[in-house]
Tab-separated table of C-alpha atoms in Angstrom:
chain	number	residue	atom	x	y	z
A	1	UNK	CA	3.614	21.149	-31.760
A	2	UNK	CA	4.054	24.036	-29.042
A	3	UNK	CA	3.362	22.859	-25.161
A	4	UNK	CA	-0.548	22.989	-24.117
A	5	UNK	CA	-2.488	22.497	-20.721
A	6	UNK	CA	-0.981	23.180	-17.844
A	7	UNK	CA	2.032	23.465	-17.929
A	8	UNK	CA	1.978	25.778	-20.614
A	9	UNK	CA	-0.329	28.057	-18.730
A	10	UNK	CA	2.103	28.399	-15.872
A	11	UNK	CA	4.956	28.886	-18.250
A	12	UNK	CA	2.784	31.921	-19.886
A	13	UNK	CA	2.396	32.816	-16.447
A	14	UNK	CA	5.932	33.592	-15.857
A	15	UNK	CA	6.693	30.510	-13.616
A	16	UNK	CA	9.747	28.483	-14.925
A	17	UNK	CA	9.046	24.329	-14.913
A	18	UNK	CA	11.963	22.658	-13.546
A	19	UNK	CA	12.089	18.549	-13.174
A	20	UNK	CA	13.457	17.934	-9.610
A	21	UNK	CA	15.091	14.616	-10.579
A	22	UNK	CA	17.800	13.457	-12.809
A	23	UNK	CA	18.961	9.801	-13.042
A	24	UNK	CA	21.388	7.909	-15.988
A	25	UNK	CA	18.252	5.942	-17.409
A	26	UNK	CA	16.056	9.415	-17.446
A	27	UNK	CA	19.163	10.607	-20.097
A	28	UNK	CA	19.666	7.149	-21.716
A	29	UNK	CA	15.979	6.572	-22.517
A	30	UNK	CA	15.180	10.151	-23.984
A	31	UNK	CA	12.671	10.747	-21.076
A	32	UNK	CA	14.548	13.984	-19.996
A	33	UNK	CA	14.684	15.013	-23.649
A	34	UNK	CA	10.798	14.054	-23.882
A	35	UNK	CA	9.971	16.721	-20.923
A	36	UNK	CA	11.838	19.207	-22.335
A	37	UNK	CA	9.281	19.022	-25.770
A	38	UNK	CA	6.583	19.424	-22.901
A	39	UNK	CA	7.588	22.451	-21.578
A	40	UNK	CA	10.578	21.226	-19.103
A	41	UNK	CA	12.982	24.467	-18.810
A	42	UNK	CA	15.878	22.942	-16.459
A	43	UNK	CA	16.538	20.185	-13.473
A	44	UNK	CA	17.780	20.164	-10.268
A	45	UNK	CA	19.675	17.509	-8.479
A	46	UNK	CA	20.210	16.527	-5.201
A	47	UNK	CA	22.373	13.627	-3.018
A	48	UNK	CA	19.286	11.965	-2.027
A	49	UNK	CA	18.155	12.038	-6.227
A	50	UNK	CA	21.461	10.741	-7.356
A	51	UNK	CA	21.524	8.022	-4.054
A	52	UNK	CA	18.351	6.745	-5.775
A	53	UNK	CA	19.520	6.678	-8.971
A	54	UNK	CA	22.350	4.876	-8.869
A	55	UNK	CA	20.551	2.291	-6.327
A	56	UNK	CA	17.851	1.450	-8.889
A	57	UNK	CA	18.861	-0.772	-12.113
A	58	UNK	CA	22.115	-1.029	-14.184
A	59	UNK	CA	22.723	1.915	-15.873
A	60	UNK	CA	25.891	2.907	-14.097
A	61	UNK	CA	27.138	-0.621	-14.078
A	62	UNK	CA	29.768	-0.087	-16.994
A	63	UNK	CA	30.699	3.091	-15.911
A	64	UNK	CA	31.622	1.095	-12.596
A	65	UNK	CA	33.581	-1.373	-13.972
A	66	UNK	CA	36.186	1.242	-16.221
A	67	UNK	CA	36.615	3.062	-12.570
A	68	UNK	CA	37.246	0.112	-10.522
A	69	UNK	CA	39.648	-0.730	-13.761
A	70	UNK	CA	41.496	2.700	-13.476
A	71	UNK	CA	41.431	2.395	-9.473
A	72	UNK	CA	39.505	5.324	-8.346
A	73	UNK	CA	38.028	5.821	-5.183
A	74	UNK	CA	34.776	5.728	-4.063
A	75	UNK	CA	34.642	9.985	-4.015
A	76	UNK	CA	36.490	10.049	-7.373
A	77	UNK	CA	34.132	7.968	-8.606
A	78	UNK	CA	31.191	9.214	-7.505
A	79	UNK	CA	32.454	12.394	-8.622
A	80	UNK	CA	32.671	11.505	-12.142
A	81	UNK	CA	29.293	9.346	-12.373
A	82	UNK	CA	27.241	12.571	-11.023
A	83	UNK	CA	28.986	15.301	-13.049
A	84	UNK	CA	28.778	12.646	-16.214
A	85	UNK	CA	25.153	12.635	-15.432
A	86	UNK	CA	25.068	16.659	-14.644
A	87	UNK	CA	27.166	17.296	-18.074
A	88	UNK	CA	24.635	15.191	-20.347
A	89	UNK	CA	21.963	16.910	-18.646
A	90	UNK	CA	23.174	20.319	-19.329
A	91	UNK	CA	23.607	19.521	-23.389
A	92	UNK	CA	19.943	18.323	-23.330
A	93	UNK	CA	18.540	21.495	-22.135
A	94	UNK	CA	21.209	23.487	-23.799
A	95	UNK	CA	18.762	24.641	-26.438
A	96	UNK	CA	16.317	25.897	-23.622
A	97	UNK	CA	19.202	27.954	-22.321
A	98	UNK	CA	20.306	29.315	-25.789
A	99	UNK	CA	16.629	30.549	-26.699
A	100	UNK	CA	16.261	31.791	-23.240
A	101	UNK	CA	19.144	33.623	-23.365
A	102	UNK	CA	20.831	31.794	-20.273
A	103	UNK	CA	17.637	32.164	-18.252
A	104	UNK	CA	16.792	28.804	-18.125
A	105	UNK	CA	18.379	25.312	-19.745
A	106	UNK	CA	19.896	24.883	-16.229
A	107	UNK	CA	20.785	21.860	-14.542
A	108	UNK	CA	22.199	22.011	-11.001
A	109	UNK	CA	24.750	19.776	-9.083
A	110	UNK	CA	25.185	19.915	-5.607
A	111	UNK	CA	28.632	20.555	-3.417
A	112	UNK	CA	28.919	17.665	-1.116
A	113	UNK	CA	26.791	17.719	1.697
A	114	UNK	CA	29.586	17.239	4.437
A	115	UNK	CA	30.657	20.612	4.108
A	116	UNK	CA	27.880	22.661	4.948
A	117	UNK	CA	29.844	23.924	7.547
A	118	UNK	CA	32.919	24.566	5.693
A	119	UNK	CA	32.992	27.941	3.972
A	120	UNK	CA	36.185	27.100	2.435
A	121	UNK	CA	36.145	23.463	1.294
A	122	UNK	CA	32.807	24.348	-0.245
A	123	UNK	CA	34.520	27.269	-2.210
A	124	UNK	CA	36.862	24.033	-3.586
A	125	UNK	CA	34.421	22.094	-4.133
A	126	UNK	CA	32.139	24.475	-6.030
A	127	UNK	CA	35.240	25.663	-8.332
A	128	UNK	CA	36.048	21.686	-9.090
A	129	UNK	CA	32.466	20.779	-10.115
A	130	UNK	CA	32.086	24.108	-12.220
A	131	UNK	CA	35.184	23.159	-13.975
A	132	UNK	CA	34.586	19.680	-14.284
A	133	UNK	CA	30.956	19.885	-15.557
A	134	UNK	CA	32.290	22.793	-18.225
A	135	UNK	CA	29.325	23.846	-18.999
A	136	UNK	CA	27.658	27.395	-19.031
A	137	UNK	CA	24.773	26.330	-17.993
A	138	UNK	CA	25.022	24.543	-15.070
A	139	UNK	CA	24.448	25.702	-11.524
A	140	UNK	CA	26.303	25.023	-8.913
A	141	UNK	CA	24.098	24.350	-5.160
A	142	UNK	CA	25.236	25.542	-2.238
A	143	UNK	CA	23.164	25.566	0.863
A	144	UNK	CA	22.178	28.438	3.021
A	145	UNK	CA	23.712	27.750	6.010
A	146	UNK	CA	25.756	30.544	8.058
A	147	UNK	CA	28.854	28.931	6.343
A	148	UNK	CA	27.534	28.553	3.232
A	149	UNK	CA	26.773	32.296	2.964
A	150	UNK	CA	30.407	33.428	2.309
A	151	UNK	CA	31.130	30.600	0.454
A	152	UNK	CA	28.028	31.560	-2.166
A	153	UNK	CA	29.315	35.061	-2.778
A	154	UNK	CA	32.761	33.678	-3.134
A	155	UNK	CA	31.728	31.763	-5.832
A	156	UNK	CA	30.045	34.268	-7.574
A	157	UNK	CA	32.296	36.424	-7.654
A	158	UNK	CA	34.717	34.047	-9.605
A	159	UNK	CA	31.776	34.065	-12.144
A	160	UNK	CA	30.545	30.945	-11.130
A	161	UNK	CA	26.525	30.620	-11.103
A	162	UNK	CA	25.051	29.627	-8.003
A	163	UNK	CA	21.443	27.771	-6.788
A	164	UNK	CA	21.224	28.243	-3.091
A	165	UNK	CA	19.310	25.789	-1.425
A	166	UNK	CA	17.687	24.535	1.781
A	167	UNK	CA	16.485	28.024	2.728
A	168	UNK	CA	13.516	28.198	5.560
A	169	UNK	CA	13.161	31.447	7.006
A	170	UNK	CA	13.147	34.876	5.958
A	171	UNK	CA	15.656	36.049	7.881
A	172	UNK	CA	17.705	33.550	5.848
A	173	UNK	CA	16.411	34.447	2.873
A	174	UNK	CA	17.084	37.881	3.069
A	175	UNK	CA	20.556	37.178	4.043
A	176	UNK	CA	21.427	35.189	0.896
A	177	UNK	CA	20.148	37.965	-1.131
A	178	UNK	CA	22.367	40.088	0.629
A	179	UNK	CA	25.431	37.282	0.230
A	180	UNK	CA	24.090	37.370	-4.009
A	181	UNK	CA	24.800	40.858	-4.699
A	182	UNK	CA	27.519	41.123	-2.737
A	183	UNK	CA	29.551	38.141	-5.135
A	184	UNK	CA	27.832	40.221	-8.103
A	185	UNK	CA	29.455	43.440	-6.665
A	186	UNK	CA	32.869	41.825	-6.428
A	187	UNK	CA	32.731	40.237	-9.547
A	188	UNK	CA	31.738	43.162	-11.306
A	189	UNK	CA	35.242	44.821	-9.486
A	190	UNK	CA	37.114	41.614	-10.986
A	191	UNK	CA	36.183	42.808	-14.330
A	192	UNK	CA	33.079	40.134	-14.877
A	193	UNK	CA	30.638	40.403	-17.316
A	194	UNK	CA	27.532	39.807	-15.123
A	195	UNK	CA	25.152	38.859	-17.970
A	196	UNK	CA	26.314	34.930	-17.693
A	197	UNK	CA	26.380	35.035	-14.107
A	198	UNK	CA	23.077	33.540	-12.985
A	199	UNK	CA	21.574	32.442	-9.401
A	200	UNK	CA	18.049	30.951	-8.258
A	201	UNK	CA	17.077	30.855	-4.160
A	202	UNK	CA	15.662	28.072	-3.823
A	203	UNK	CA	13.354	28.585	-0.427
A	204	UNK	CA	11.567	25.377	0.620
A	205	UNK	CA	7.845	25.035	1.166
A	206	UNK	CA	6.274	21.502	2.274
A	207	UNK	CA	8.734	20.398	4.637
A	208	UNK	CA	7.137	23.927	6.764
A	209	UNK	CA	3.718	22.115	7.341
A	210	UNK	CA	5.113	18.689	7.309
A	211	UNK	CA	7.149	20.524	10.591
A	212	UNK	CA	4.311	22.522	11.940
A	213	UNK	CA	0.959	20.562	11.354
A	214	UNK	CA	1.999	18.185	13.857
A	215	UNK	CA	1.989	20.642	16.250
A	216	UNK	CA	-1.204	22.400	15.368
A	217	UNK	CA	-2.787	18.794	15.685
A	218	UNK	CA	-1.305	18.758	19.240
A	219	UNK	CA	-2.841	22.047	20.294
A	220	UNK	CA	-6.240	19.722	19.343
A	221	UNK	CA	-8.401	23.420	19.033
A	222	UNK	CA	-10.730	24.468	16.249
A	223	UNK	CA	-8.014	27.792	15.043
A	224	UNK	CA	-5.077	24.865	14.821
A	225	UNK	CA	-7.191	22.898	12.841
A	226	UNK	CA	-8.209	25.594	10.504
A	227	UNK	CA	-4.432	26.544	10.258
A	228	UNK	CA	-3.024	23.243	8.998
A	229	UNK	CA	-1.571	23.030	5.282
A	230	UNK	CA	-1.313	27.042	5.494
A	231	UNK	CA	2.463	27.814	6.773
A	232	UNK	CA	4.298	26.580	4.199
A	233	UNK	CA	2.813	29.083	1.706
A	234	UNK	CA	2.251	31.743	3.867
A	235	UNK	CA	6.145	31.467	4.144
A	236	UNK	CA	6.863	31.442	0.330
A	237	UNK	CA	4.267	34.231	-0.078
A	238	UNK	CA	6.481	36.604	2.380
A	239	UNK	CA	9.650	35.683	0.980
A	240	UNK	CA	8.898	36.677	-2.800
A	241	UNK	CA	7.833	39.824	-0.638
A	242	UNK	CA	10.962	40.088	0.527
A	243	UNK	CA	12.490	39.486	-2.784
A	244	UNK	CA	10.319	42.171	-4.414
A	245	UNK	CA	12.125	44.695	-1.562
A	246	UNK	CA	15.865	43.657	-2.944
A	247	UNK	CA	14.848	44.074	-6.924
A	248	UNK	CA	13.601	47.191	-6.059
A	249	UNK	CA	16.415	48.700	-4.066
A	250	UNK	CA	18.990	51.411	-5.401
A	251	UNK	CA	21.708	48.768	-4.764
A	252	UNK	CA	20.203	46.111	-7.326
A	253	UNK	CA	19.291	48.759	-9.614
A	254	UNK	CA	23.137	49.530	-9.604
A	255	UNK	CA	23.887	45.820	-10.428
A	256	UNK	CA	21.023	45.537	-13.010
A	257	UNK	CA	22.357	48.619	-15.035
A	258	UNK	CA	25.482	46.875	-15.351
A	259	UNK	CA	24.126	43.491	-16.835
A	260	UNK	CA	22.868	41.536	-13.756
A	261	UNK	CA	20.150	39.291	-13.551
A	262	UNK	CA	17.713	38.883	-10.481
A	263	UNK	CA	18.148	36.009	-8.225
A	264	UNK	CA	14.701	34.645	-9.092
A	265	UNK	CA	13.065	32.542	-6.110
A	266	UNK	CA	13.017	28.559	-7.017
A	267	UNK	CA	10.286	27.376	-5.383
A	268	UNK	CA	11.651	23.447	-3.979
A	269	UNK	CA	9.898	20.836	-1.884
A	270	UNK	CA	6.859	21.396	-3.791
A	271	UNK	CA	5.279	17.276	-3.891
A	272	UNK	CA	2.594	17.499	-1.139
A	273	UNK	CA	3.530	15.018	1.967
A	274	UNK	CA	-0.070	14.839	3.344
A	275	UNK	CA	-2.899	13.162	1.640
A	276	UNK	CA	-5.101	15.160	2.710
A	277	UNK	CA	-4.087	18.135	0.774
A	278	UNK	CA	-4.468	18.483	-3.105
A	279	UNK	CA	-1.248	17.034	-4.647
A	280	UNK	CA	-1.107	20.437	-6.962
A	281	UNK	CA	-1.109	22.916	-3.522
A	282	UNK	CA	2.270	23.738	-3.611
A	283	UNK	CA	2.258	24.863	-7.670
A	284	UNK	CA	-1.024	26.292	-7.592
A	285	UNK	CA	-1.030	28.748	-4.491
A	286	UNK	CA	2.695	30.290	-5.661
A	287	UNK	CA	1.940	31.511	-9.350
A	288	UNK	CA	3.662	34.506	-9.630
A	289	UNK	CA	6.024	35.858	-12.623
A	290	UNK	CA	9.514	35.975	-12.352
A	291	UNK	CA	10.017	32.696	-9.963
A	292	UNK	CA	10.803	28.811	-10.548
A	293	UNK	CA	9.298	25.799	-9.548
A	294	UNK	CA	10.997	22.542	-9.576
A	295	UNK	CA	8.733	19.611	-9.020
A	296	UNK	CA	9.478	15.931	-8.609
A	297	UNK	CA	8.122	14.027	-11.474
A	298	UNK	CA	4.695	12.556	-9.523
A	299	UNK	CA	3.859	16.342	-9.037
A	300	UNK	CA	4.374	17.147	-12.560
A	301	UNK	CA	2.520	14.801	-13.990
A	302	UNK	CA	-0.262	15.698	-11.697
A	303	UNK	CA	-0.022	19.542	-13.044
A	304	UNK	CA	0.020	18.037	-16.648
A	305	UNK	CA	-3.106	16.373	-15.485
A	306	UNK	CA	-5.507	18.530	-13.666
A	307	UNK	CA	-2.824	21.992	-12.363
A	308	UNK	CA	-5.109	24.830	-11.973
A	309	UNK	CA	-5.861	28.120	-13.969
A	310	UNK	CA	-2.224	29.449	-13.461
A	311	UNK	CA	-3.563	32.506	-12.048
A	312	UNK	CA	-1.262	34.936	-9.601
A	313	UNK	CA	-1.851	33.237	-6.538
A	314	UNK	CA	1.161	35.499	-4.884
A	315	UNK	CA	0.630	39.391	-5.551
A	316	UNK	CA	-1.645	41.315	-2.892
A	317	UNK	CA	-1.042	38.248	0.075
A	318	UNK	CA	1.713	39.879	1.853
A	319	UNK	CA	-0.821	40.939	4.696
A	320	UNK	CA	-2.906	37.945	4.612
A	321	UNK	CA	0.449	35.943	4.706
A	322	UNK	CA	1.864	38.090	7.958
A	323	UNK	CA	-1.160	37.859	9.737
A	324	UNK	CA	-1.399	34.255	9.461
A	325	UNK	CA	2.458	33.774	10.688
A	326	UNK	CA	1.255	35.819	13.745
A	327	UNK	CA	-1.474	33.562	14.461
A	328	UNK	CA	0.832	31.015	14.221
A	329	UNK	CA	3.518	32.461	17.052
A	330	UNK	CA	0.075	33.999	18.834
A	331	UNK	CA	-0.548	29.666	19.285
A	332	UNK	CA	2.599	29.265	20.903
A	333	UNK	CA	4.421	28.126	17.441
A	334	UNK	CA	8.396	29.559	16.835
A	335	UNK	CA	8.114	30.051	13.108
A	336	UNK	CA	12.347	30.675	13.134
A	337	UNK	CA	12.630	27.698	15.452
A	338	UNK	CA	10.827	25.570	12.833
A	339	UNK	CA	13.141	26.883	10.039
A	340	UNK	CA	16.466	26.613	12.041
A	341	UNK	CA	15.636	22.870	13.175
A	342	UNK	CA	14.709	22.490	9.457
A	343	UNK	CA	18.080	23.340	8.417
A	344	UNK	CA	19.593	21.373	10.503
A	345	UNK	CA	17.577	18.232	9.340
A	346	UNK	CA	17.928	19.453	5.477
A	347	UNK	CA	21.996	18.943	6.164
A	348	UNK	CA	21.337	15.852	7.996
A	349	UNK	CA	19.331	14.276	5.446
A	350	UNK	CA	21.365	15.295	2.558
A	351	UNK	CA	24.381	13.856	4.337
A	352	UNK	CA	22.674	10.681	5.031
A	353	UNK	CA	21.850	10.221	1.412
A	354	UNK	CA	25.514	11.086	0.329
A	355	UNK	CA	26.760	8.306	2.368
A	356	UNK	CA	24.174	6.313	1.286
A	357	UNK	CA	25.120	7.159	-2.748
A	358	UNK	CA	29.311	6.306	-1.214
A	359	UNK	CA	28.032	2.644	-0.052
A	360	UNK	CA	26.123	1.992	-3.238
A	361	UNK	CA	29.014	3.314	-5.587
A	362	UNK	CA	31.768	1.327	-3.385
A	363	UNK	CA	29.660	-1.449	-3.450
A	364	UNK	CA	29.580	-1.144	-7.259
A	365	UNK	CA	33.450	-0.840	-7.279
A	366	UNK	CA	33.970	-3.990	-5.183
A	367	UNK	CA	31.887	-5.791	-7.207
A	368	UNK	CA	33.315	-4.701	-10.693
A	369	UNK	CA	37.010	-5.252	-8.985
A	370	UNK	CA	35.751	-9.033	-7.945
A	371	UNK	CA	34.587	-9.556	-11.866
A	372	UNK	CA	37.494	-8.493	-13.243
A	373	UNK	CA	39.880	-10.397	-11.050
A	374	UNK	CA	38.079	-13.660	-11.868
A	375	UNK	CA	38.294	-13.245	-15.578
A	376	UNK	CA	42.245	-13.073	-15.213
């Protein structure tokens, strides 16, 4: 029976469902493969998704015990467990990516957070998961910082497909587009085929008003009040503007005539923070063809549940969008100084969570190494 409701509407509509979650049990229990039947087209990962997953239940337990019996490390073996998980992922959603023609059926797996600011360890790192994992399908996240923007056409220009995350601004934005064609420019000179070479931007949207309402609510006037919950997509709105610009320049119509694919925008952060706003905002007001949205599963099931019309919520707002950023800096609020500081917390928080996942998996290790001495 073919997908219905909601999330079929916004697949008709050109937007590409994405789970933002992946854990050992999800796989095990056929709950990923379930998802998939309802209109799932790929997943994205995270440290702070795999932290959790490994923290909650047993599933990794055996997979614990063979690496504390083969002596691995605590980065070897979190290495393995997540591109296990990534690799499993990627043959469930292999269909999607065969009958899409490599559009979607993607799963993505993140570089370690630590080097954010490492162009070239990140170029290693990418190259060792891409390998590892073995899979076409599979993206390989690297995030948008000033170091990272090297390291992403690097990697694409070895033919390796590429998710850029934890993108704020537009100035950003437009410099990872920039960073995109230029890896699609060199590969194409290293004799690539660009057909299989894909890449989603993934620009964040709640953590903007999560940053900026609290200061609205400090200016304590009627326009800040009436401004709250409207950043974030205001944001989004100007960057598939921006994006629109790129696809339609004589340098990507140069790389499309020889195979290439737009980097479509991936809508991320997209489960509201604030009560207050509908829990579908950041789905429903960025309906547009051509983009992704990957949602953790509480948001999805609300879109399942009561999503909206899947109209285009995006085309003819560039104005609107401007003009409320300007109101914005015209209250005394630095958009740009909200997205850099929002960078810098993305890193922070991702590298938090990694050392988080390294306790949990060395904890795992000790405790599988303490088992297996006392049965001797």
């Amino acid at each position: 029976m073919a997908p219905s409701g909601p999330l079929a509407r916004l697949t008709e509509a050109g937007v590409a469902v994405w789970l933002d979650d992946l854990s050992r049990e999800r796989l095990r229990s056929g709950n990923l493969a379930s998802l998939v039947e309802r209109g799932v087209v790929g997943v994205t990962t995270n440290p702070t998704i795999f932290a959790a997953a490994i923290s909650q239940g047993d599933a990794y337990d055996e997979q614990l015990r063979a690496l504390a019996a083969q002596g691995a490390d605590v980065d070897q073996a979190v290495f393995t467990i997540t591109t296990d998980d990534v690799r499993a992922a990627a043959d469930v959603l292999r269909p999607v990516y065969d009958r899409t023609d490599g559009q979607d059926g993607r799963v993505s797996i993140e570089v370690d957070p630590r080097l954010a600011r490492d162009t070239a360890a990140t170029v290693t790192s990418a190259r060792a998961l891409w390998s590892t994992v073995d899979r076409p399908n599979v993206f390989i996240k690297i995030p948008a910082t000033l170091e990272g923007l090297p390291a992403i056409t690097a990697v694409l220009a070895e033919g390796i497909s590429v998710n850029v995350t934890l993108i704020f601004s537009l100035e950003r934005y437009a410099a990872v587009l920039d960073a995109f064609q230029s890896g699609l420019e060199q590969a194409r000179a290293n004799g690539h085929d660009l057909a299989p070479i894909a890449s989603v931007a993934s620009f964040f949207v709640s953590r903007v008003d999560t940053a900026i309402d609290p200061r609205l609510d400090d200016l304590a006037t009627p326009e800040a009040a009436e401004l709250r919950g409207k950043a974030a997509i205001a944001n989004a709105r100007l960057a598939y503007g921006v994006y629109e610009e790129v696809v339609a320049s004589e340098r990507w119509q140069a790389l499309a005539a020889a195979g290439a694919r737009p980097q479509r925008p991936l809508w991320a952060s997209t489960g509201v923070k604030d009560p207050a706003y509908p829990d579908t905002l950041y789905v429903d007001e960025l309906v547009v063809a051509g983009v992704v949205n990957t949602m953790p599963e509480k948001t999805l099931e609300a879109v399942a549940d009561h999503g909206g019309d899947a109209r285009d919520t995006v085309t003819g707002t560039q104005d609107a969008s401007a003009r409320l950023l300007d109101r914005l800096v015209a209250l005394g609020i630095d958009v740009d100084d909200v997205a850099r500081q929002l960078e810098i917390e993305g890193v922070e928080k991702f590298e938090a969570s990694w050392e988080q996942l390294l306790a949990k998996v060395s904890e795992g290790l000790g405790v599988a190494a303490e088992r297996a001495a006392g049965a001797q």
